[in-house]
Structure formats: C-alpha cells, structure tokens
Amino acid sequence: MDEWLAKAQNLFPELEGHLFNHHFHDTPIDLWIDLDNLLVMAYDETPSNDDLIGRIYDYADWCFKQPESDDAEILCNAAALGLIENIPLNLKAADDLYRWMSIESFQGFESLFRYHLDTEDAYCRFCDEFMRKKQTYSSPSRI
C-alpha cells in the first residue's frame, strides 16, 4: 500500500472500508476529493466536528512536509488543489480557517486562495477577515 494511503487510513480509522477502497483512490487527488467532501460534512454537523476537521488539516500538513521527491510533489499538489484551493468556496471553512492555519501558511497559499476569489476586493476581504480573527487567537495552528 502506498504511504500516503496508509497515513490516511491511520488518521481516519472511522472510514475504514468506505473511504479506503484503493479502487477509488488510485491517486492522492482522488483521496483529497473525498476528504474535501468530508470537510464540508464536518462543518455541517452541529457543533462542527473539530476532531475530523483537525485531522484533515493534519493530513494536509503531512502531505506538504514530505521530503523532496516526485511523490512529495504529487502529494503537495493534491493537498493544494483538493483542500486549500477550495477553502474560499466553503464559507464555514473560510470563516474558521484562522483556527487551523498559521499566518505564514496563509500567506504562502495566496495564489491558491485567489483562484476562486476572482477579484482583488474578494481576496482582500478574505485576507482581512482571516488576519483580524488570527490576531485574537493564540492556540497553535495545524498547518
């Protein structure tokens, strides 16, 4: 089994047999499509499922921190396209991003956030809101 899939199985044991059918996850981006859907569902719970949300961000962080290799580039791209780029499309995730992401990561992902925020004004509002909330939040970031 590929390391990226084994790591995901370890982080998301409650999804065994459902999410980890290798037939459906031939590539990391296939997995990230499902993880992005899980993120949406985690925010739709009342209260939001912070444990699952945190593990999704932890997995993204793991993907981004792999030693340099062709596989690492694939993992980074999958997490970037499957999660980070979509955050502005999920109002609940966007509103809550300050709890999970560091300022440094946020700034590093600017071009990904801008992909769906098609105007300068939209990006500035998104950025200003994140920074405003981040200034008053002292807990450690996950990514």
Short mmCIF file of N, CA and C in Angstrom, two decimals:
data_model
loop_
_atom_site.label_atom_id
_atom_site.label_comp_id
_atom_site.label_asym_id
_atom_site.label_seq_id
_atom_site.Cartn_x
_atom_site.Cartn_y
_atom_site.Cartn_z
N MET A 1 0.85 -1.18 0.00
CA MET A 1 0.00 0.00 0.00
C MET A 1 0.89 1.24 0.00
N ASP A 2 0.49 2.23 -0.76
CA ASP A 2 1.24 3.48 -0.80
C ASP A 2 1.22 4.16 0.57
N GLU A 3 2.34 4.85 0.88
CA GLU A 3 2.48 5.50 2.18
C GLU A 3 1.39 6.54 2.42
N TRP A 4 1.04 7.31 1.39
CA TRP A 4 0.02 8.35 1.55
C TRP A 4 -1.34 7.75 1.92
N LEU A 5 -1.66 6.59 1.38
CA LEU A 5 -2.93 5.95 1.68
C LEU A 5 -2.89 5.32 3.07
N ALA A 6 -1.76 4.73 3.43
CA ALA A 6 -1.61 4.16 4.77
C ALA A 6 -1.71 5.25 5.84
N LYS A 7 -1.10 6.40 5.58
CA LYS A 7 -1.17 7.52 6.53
C LYS A 7 -2.62 7.99 6.68
N ALA A 8 -3.33 8.08 5.58
CA ALA A 8 -4.73 8.49 5.63
C ALA A 8 -5.56 7.48 6.41
N GLN A 9 -5.31 6.19 6.20
CA GLN A 9 -6.04 5.16 6.95
C GLN A 9 -5.78 5.30 8.44
N ASN A 10 -4.55 5.64 8.80
CA ASN A 10 -4.20 5.82 10.20
C ASN A 10 -4.91 7.04 10.80
N LEU A 11 -5.01 8.10 10.05
CA LEU A 11 -5.66 9.32 10.56
C LEU A 11 -7.18 9.26 10.56
N PHE A 12 -7.75 8.44 9.68
CA PHE A 12 -9.20 8.39 9.54
C PHE A 12 -9.72 6.95 9.71
N PRO A 13 -9.48 6.33 10.88
CA PRO A 13 -9.86 4.93 11.07
C PRO A 13 -11.37 4.69 10.97
N GLU A 14 -12.16 5.70 11.29
CA GLU A 14 -13.61 5.53 11.24
C GLU A 14 -14.13 5.34 9.81
N LEU A 15 -13.29 5.60 8.84
CA LEU A 15 -13.70 5.50 7.45
C LEU A 15 -13.21 4.21 6.78
N GLU A 16 -12.63 3.33 7.55
CA GLU A 16 -12.14 2.06 7.02
C GLU A 16 -13.26 1.34 6.27
N GLY A 17 -12.94 0.84 5.10
CA GLY A 17 -13.90 0.10 4.31
C GLY A 17 -14.76 0.99 3.43
N HIS A 18 -14.89 2.24 3.79
CA HIS A 18 -15.70 3.16 2.98
C HIS A 18 -14.78 4.02 2.10
N LEU A 19 -13.91 4.74 2.74
CA LEU A 19 -13.07 5.70 2.03
C LEU A 19 -11.83 5.06 1.43
N PHE A 20 -11.38 3.97 2.01
CA PHE A 20 -10.07 3.46 1.62
C PHE A 20 -10.11 2.26 0.70
N ASN A 21 -11.09 2.19 -0.11
CA ASN A 21 -11.09 1.19 -1.16
C ASN A 21 -10.11 1.68 -2.22
N HIS A 22 -8.98 1.02 -2.36
CA HIS A 22 -7.92 1.51 -3.24
C HIS A 22 -8.41 1.68 -4.68
N HIS A 23 -9.44 0.95 -5.03
CA HIS A 23 -10.01 1.10 -6.38
C HIS A 23 -10.46 2.54 -6.62
N PHE A 24 -10.97 3.18 -5.58
CA PHE A 24 -11.46 4.55 -5.70
C PHE A 24 -10.38 5.59 -5.48
N HIS A 25 -9.25 5.19 -4.94
CA HIS A 25 -8.19 6.14 -4.63
C HIS A 25 -6.88 5.70 -5.27
N ASP A 26 -6.85 5.79 -6.58
CA ASP A 26 -5.63 5.43 -7.29
C ASP A 26 -4.56 6.49 -7.15
N THR A 27 -4.97 7.72 -6.86
CA THR A 27 -4.03 8.82 -6.72
C THR A 27 -4.39 9.64 -5.48
N PRO A 28 -3.45 10.43 -4.97
CA PRO A 28 -3.76 11.29 -3.82
C PRO A 28 -4.89 12.28 -4.11
N ILE A 29 -5.00 12.76 -5.34
CA ILE A 29 -6.08 13.72 -5.61
C ILE A 29 -7.44 13.05 -5.49
N ASP A 30 -7.54 11.76 -5.83
CA ASP A 30 -8.79 11.04 -5.64
C ASP A 30 -9.19 11.05 -4.16
N LEU A 31 -8.21 10.81 -3.30
CA LEU A 31 -8.46 10.83 -1.86
C LEU A 31 -8.87 12.22 -1.40
N TRP A 32 -8.17 13.26 -1.91
CA TRP A 32 -8.47 14.63 -1.47
C TRP A 32 -9.86 15.08 -1.89
N ILE A 33 -10.36 14.58 -2.97
CA ILE A 33 -11.74 14.91 -3.35
C ILE A 33 -12.69 14.44 -2.25
N ASP A 34 -12.47 13.22 -1.77
CA ASP A 34 -13.31 12.70 -0.68
C ASP A 34 -13.06 13.43 0.63
N LEU A 35 -11.81 13.76 0.92
CA LEU A 35 -11.52 14.48 2.16
C LEU A 35 -12.13 15.88 2.15
N ASP A 36 -12.15 16.52 1.00
CA ASP A 36 -12.80 17.83 0.91
C ASP A 36 -14.30 17.69 1.17
N ASN A 37 -14.91 16.65 0.65
CA ASN A 37 -16.33 16.40 0.94
C ASN A 37 -16.55 16.14 2.43
N LEU A 38 -15.62 15.42 3.05
CA LEU A 38 -15.71 15.19 4.49
C LEU A 38 -15.59 16.48 5.28
N LEU A 39 -14.74 17.38 4.81
CA LEU A 39 -14.60 18.67 5.48
C LEU A 39 -15.93 19.43 5.45
N VAL A 40 -16.58 19.42 4.31
CA VAL A 40 -17.89 20.07 4.19
C VAL A 40 -18.87 19.45 5.18
N MET A 41 -18.91 18.12 5.24
CA MET A 41 -19.83 17.43 6.16
C MET A 41 -19.47 17.71 7.61
N ALA A 42 -18.17 17.80 7.93
CA ALA A 42 -17.75 18.07 9.30
C ALA A 42 -18.23 19.45 9.75
N TYR A 43 -18.24 20.41 8.85
CA TYR A 43 -18.75 21.75 9.18
C TYR A 43 -20.26 21.79 9.24
N ASP A 44 -20.93 20.87 8.57
CA ASP A 44 -22.39 20.84 8.60
C ASP A 44 -22.94 20.22 9.87
N GLU A 45 -22.10 19.50 10.63
CA GLU A 45 -22.54 18.93 11.89
C GLU A 45 -22.74 20.05 12.90
N THR A 46 -23.61 19.79 13.89
CA THR A 46 -23.84 20.76 14.94
C THR A 46 -23.53 20.12 16.28
N PRO A 47 -22.49 20.57 16.99
CA PRO A 47 -21.49 21.53 16.54
C PRO A 47 -20.58 20.90 15.49
N SER A 48 -19.78 21.72 14.86
CA SER A 48 -18.90 21.20 13.83
C SER A 48 -17.96 20.14 14.43
N ASN A 49 -17.57 19.19 13.62
CA ASN A 49 -16.73 18.07 14.05
C ASN A 49 -15.26 18.51 14.02
N ASP A 50 -14.84 19.20 15.07
CA ASP A 50 -13.48 19.75 15.13
C ASP A 50 -12.41 18.67 15.09
N ASP A 51 -12.70 17.51 15.65
CA ASP A 51 -11.72 16.42 15.61
C ASP A 51 -11.43 16.02 14.17
N LEU A 52 -12.45 15.82 13.37
CA LEU A 52 -12.27 15.43 11.97
C LEU A 52 -11.63 16.57 11.18
N ILE A 53 -12.08 17.78 11.40
CA ILE A 53 -11.51 18.95 10.72
C ILE A 53 -10.01 19.03 11.01
N GLY A 54 -9.63 18.86 12.27
CA GLY A 54 -8.23 18.92 12.65
C GLY A 54 -7.40 17.83 11.99
N ARG A 55 -7.96 16.63 11.90
CA ARG A 55 -7.23 15.54 11.27
C ARG A 55 -7.06 15.77 9.76
N ILE A 56 -8.04 16.39 9.14
CA ILE A 56 -7.91 16.72 7.71
C ILE A 56 -6.77 17.71 7.51
N TYR A 57 -6.72 18.73 8.36
CA TYR A 57 -5.61 19.69 8.26
C TYR A 57 -4.27 19.04 8.62
N ASP A 58 -4.28 18.12 9.58
CA ASP A 58 -3.05 17.40 9.92
C ASP A 58 -2.55 16.60 8.73
N TYR A 59 -3.46 15.96 8.01
CA TYR A 59 -3.06 15.18 6.85
C TYR A 59 -2.50 16.09 5.75
N ALA A 60 -3.13 17.23 5.55
CA ALA A 60 -2.61 18.19 4.57
C ALA A 60 -1.21 18.62 4.97
N ASP A 61 -1.01 18.91 6.24
CA ASP A 61 0.30 19.32 6.72
C ASP A 61 1.34 18.22 6.46
N TRP A 62 0.97 16.98 6.72
CA TRP A 62 1.86 15.85 6.45
C TRP A 62 2.22 15.79 4.97
N CYS A 63 1.22 15.98 4.11
CA CYS A 63 1.46 15.97 2.66
C CYS A 63 2.45 17.06 2.27
N PHE A 64 2.29 18.25 2.83
CA PHE A 64 3.16 19.38 2.48
C PHE A 64 4.58 19.22 3.00
N LYS A 65 4.77 18.41 4.03
CA LYS A 65 6.09 18.30 4.66
C LYS A 65 6.87 17.05 4.26
N GLN A 66 6.48 16.39 3.20
CA GLN A 66 7.21 15.21 2.76
C GLN A 66 8.56 15.60 2.19
N PRO A 67 9.57 14.74 2.38
CA PRO A 67 10.89 15.03 1.79
C PRO A 67 10.77 15.16 0.27
N GLU A 68 11.60 16.01 -0.28
CA GLU A 68 11.53 16.32 -1.71
C GLU A 68 11.68 15.06 -2.57
N SER A 69 10.69 14.84 -3.43
CA SER A 69 10.69 13.70 -4.36
C SER A 69 9.53 13.91 -5.33
N ASP A 70 9.45 13.06 -6.34
CA ASP A 70 8.31 13.13 -7.26
C ASP A 70 7.01 12.86 -6.52
N ASP A 71 7.03 11.87 -5.60
CA ASP A 71 5.83 11.56 -4.83
C ASP A 71 5.42 12.73 -3.94
N ALA A 72 6.40 13.41 -3.35
CA ALA A 72 6.10 14.55 -2.50
C ALA A 72 5.44 15.66 -3.30
N GLU A 73 5.90 15.89 -4.50
CA GLU A 73 5.28 16.92 -5.35
C GLU A 73 3.83 16.55 -5.67
N ILE A 74 3.58 15.29 -5.92
CA ILE A 74 2.20 14.83 -6.19
C ILE A 74 1.33 15.04 -4.95
N LEU A 75 1.86 14.70 -3.77
CA LEU A 75 1.10 14.89 -2.53
C LEU A 75 0.81 16.36 -2.26
N CYS A 76 1.82 17.21 -2.45
CA CYS A 76 1.63 18.66 -2.25
C CYS A 76 0.58 19.21 -3.19
N ASN A 77 0.69 18.84 -4.45
CA ASN A 77 -0.28 19.33 -5.43
C ASN A 77 -1.69 18.85 -5.11
N ALA A 78 -1.82 17.61 -4.70
CA ALA A 78 -3.14 17.06 -4.38
C ALA A 78 -3.76 17.79 -3.20
N ALA A 79 -2.98 18.02 -2.14
CA ALA A 79 -3.50 18.74 -0.98
C ALA A 79 -3.82 20.19 -1.32
N ALA A 80 -2.98 20.79 -2.15
CA ALA A 80 -3.21 22.19 -2.55
C ALA A 80 -4.50 22.32 -3.36
N LEU A 81 -4.66 21.44 -4.33
CA LEU A 81 -5.84 21.52 -5.20
C LEU A 81 -7.09 20.93 -4.56
N GLY A 82 -6.91 19.88 -3.77
CA GLY A 82 -8.06 19.20 -3.18
C GLY A 82 -8.58 19.83 -1.91
N LEU A 83 -7.77 20.64 -1.25
CA LEU A 83 -8.20 21.27 0.00
C LEU A 83 -8.03 22.78 -0.04
N ILE A 84 -6.81 23.24 -0.10
CA ILE A 84 -6.51 24.66 0.10
C ILE A 84 -7.26 25.54 -0.91
N GLU A 85 -7.19 25.18 -2.18
CA GLU A 85 -7.82 25.98 -3.23
C GLU A 85 -9.33 26.10 -3.03
N ASN A 86 -9.94 25.10 -2.39
CA ASN A 86 -11.40 25.09 -2.23
C ASN A 86 -11.89 25.79 -0.97
N ILE A 87 -11.00 26.13 -0.06
CA ILE A 87 -11.44 26.74 1.21
C ILE A 87 -12.31 27.99 0.98
N PRO A 88 -11.95 28.90 0.08
CA PRO A 88 -12.83 30.06 -0.10
C PRO A 88 -14.24 29.72 -0.60
N LEU A 89 -14.43 28.54 -1.16
CA LEU A 89 -15.75 28.13 -1.63
C LEU A 89 -16.64 27.62 -0.50
N ASN A 90 -16.04 27.26 0.62
CA ASN A 90 -16.78 26.74 1.77
C ASN A 90 -16.81 27.84 2.83
N LEU A 91 -17.91 28.55 2.93
CA LEU A 91 -17.98 29.70 3.82
C LEU A 91 -17.67 29.35 5.27
N LYS A 92 -18.12 28.17 5.72
CA LYS A 92 -17.83 27.77 7.10
C LYS A 92 -16.35 27.51 7.30
N ALA A 93 -15.72 26.83 6.36
CA ALA A 93 -14.28 26.57 6.46
C ALA A 93 -13.49 27.87 6.36
N ALA A 94 -13.89 28.75 5.45
CA ALA A 94 -13.20 30.03 5.29
C ALA A 94 -13.31 30.86 6.57
N ASP A 95 -14.49 30.87 7.17
CA ASP A 95 -14.72 31.64 8.38
C ASP A 95 -13.93 31.10 9.57
N ASP A 96 -13.63 29.80 9.54
CA ASP A 96 -12.97 29.11 10.65
C ASP A 96 -11.48 28.88 10.41
N LEU A 97 -10.98 29.28 9.27
CA LEU A 97 -9.61 28.97 8.87
C LEU A 97 -8.56 29.45 9.86
N TYR A 98 -8.81 30.56 10.52
CA TYR A 98 -7.85 31.14 11.45
C TYR A 98 -7.47 30.17 12.57
N ARG A 99 -8.36 29.24 12.90
CA ARG A 99 -8.06 28.28 13.98
C ARG A 99 -7.09 27.19 13.54
N TRP A 100 -6.99 26.95 12.25
CA TRP A 100 -6.24 25.80 11.75
C TRP A 100 -4.95 26.16 11.01
N MET A 101 -4.88 27.35 10.47
CA MET A 101 -3.77 27.71 9.59
C MET A 101 -2.97 28.88 10.17
N SER A 102 -1.66 28.76 10.05
CA SER A 102 -0.78 29.85 10.50
C SER A 102 -0.81 31.00 9.49
N ILE A 103 -0.38 32.15 9.94
CA ILE A 103 -0.28 33.31 9.05
C ILE A 103 0.70 33.01 7.93
N GLU A 104 1.81 32.36 8.25
CA GLU A 104 2.81 32.04 7.24
C GLU A 104 2.24 31.13 6.15
N SER A 105 1.51 30.10 6.57
CA SER A 105 0.88 29.21 5.58
C SER A 105 -0.15 29.96 4.76
N PHE A 106 -0.96 30.77 5.42
CA PHE A 106 -1.98 31.55 4.71
C PHE A 106 -1.33 32.40 3.62
N GLN A 107 -0.27 33.09 3.98
CA GLN A 107 0.42 33.93 3.00
C GLN A 107 1.03 33.10 1.88
N GLY A 108 1.54 31.92 2.21
CA GLY A 108 2.13 31.05 1.21
C GLY A 108 1.10 30.48 0.24
N PHE A 109 -0.14 30.41 0.66
CA PHE A 109 -1.21 29.86 -0.18
C PHE A 109 -2.00 30.94 -0.91
N GLU A 110 -1.51 32.16 -0.92
CA GLU A 110 -2.25 33.27 -1.52
C GLU A 110 -2.73 32.96 -2.93
N SER A 111 -1.87 32.45 -3.79
CA SER A 111 -2.28 32.20 -5.18
C SER A 111 -3.37 31.14 -5.26
N LEU A 112 -3.36 30.17 -4.37
CA LEU A 112 -4.42 29.16 -4.36
C LEU A 112 -5.75 29.76 -3.92
N PHE A 113 -5.72 30.60 -2.90
CA PHE A 113 -6.95 31.25 -2.45
C PHE A 113 -7.51 32.17 -3.54
N ARG A 114 -6.63 32.85 -4.23
CA ARG A 114 -7.06 33.79 -5.27
C ARG A 114 -7.74 33.09 -6.46
N TYR A 115 -7.49 31.80 -6.63
CA TYR A 115 -8.06 31.08 -7.77
C TYR A 115 -9.58 31.22 -7.82
N HIS A 116 -10.24 31.04 -6.67
CA HIS A 116 -11.70 31.15 -6.63
C HIS A 116 -12.18 32.53 -6.18
N LEU A 117 -11.29 33.31 -5.65
CA LEU A 117 -11.64 34.69 -5.27
C LEU A 117 -11.20 35.57 -6.43
N ASP A 118 -12.09 35.75 -7.38
CA ASP A 118 -11.72 36.28 -8.68
C ASP A 118 -11.51 37.79 -8.76
N THR A 119 -11.72 38.49 -7.67
CA THR A 119 -11.43 39.93 -7.69
C THR A 119 -10.47 40.27 -6.55
N GLU A 120 -9.78 41.36 -6.72
CA GLU A 120 -8.87 41.83 -5.68
C GLU A 120 -9.64 42.14 -4.40
N ASP A 121 -10.82 42.72 -4.55
CA ASP A 121 -11.64 43.06 -3.40
C ASP A 121 -12.05 41.80 -2.62
N ALA A 122 -12.42 40.75 -3.34
CA ALA A 122 -12.83 39.50 -2.68
C ALA A 122 -11.65 38.91 -1.90
N TYR A 123 -10.48 38.90 -2.51
CA TYR A 123 -9.31 38.37 -1.80
C TYR A 123 -8.97 39.23 -0.59
N CYS A 124 -9.01 40.53 -0.74
CA CYS A 124 -8.68 41.44 0.37
C CYS A 124 -9.65 41.23 1.55
N ARG A 125 -10.93 41.06 1.27
CA ARG A 125 -11.90 40.79 2.34
C ARG A 125 -11.58 39.47 3.04
N PHE A 126 -11.28 38.44 2.24
CA PHE A 126 -10.93 37.13 2.78
C PHE A 126 -9.69 37.23 3.66
N CYS A 127 -8.67 37.88 3.17
CA CYS A 127 -7.41 38.05 3.89
C CYS A 127 -7.60 38.89 5.15
N ASP A 128 -8.30 40.00 5.05
CA ASP A 128 -8.52 40.88 6.20
C ASP A 128 -9.28 40.16 7.31
N GLU A 129 -10.28 39.38 6.93
CA GLU A 129 -11.07 38.64 7.91
C GLU A 129 -10.21 37.58 8.62
N PHE A 130 -9.41 36.87 7.85
CA PHE A 130 -8.50 35.88 8.45
C PHE A 130 -7.55 36.56 9.43
N MET A 131 -6.91 37.63 9.00
CA MET A 131 -5.92 38.31 9.85
C MET A 131 -6.57 38.90 11.09
N ARG A 132 -7.75 39.46 10.96
CA ARG A 132 -8.46 40.04 12.11
C ARG A 132 -8.71 38.96 13.16
N LYS A 133 -9.21 37.81 12.73
CA LYS A 133 -9.50 36.73 13.67
C LYS A 133 -8.22 36.11 14.23
N LYS A 134 -7.21 35.99 13.39
CA LYS A 134 -5.96 35.36 13.80
C LYS A 134 -5.28 36.16 14.91
N GLN A 135 -5.41 37.47 14.88
CA GLN A 135 -4.76 38.33 15.88
C GLN A 135 -5.25 38.05 17.29
N THR A 136 -6.48 37.56 17.44
CA THR A 136 -7.04 37.31 18.76
C THR A 136 -7.03 35.84 19.13
N TYR A 137 -6.42 35.00 18.29
CA TYR A 137 -6.43 33.56 18.52
C TYR A 137 -5.02 33.10 18.84
N SER A 138 -4.86 32.47 20.00
CA SER A 138 -3.50 32.13 20.46
C SER A 138 -3.16 30.65 20.39
N SER A 139 -4.10 29.78 20.08
CA SER A 139 -3.81 28.36 20.04
C SER A 139 -2.94 28.03 18.82
N PRO A 140 -2.18 26.93 18.88
CA PRO A 140 -1.30 26.58 17.76
C PRO A 140 -2.10 26.18 16.51
N SER A 141 -1.51 26.45 15.37
CA SER A 141 -2.10 26.10 14.09
C SER A 141 -1.76 24.66 13.75
N ARG A 142 -2.57 24.05 12.88
CA ARG A 142 -2.32 22.68 12.46
C ARG A 142 -1.52 22.63 11.16
N ILE A 143 -1.58 23.72 10.40
CA ILE A 143 -0.90 23.73 9.12
C ILE A 143 -0.25 25.10 8.90
#
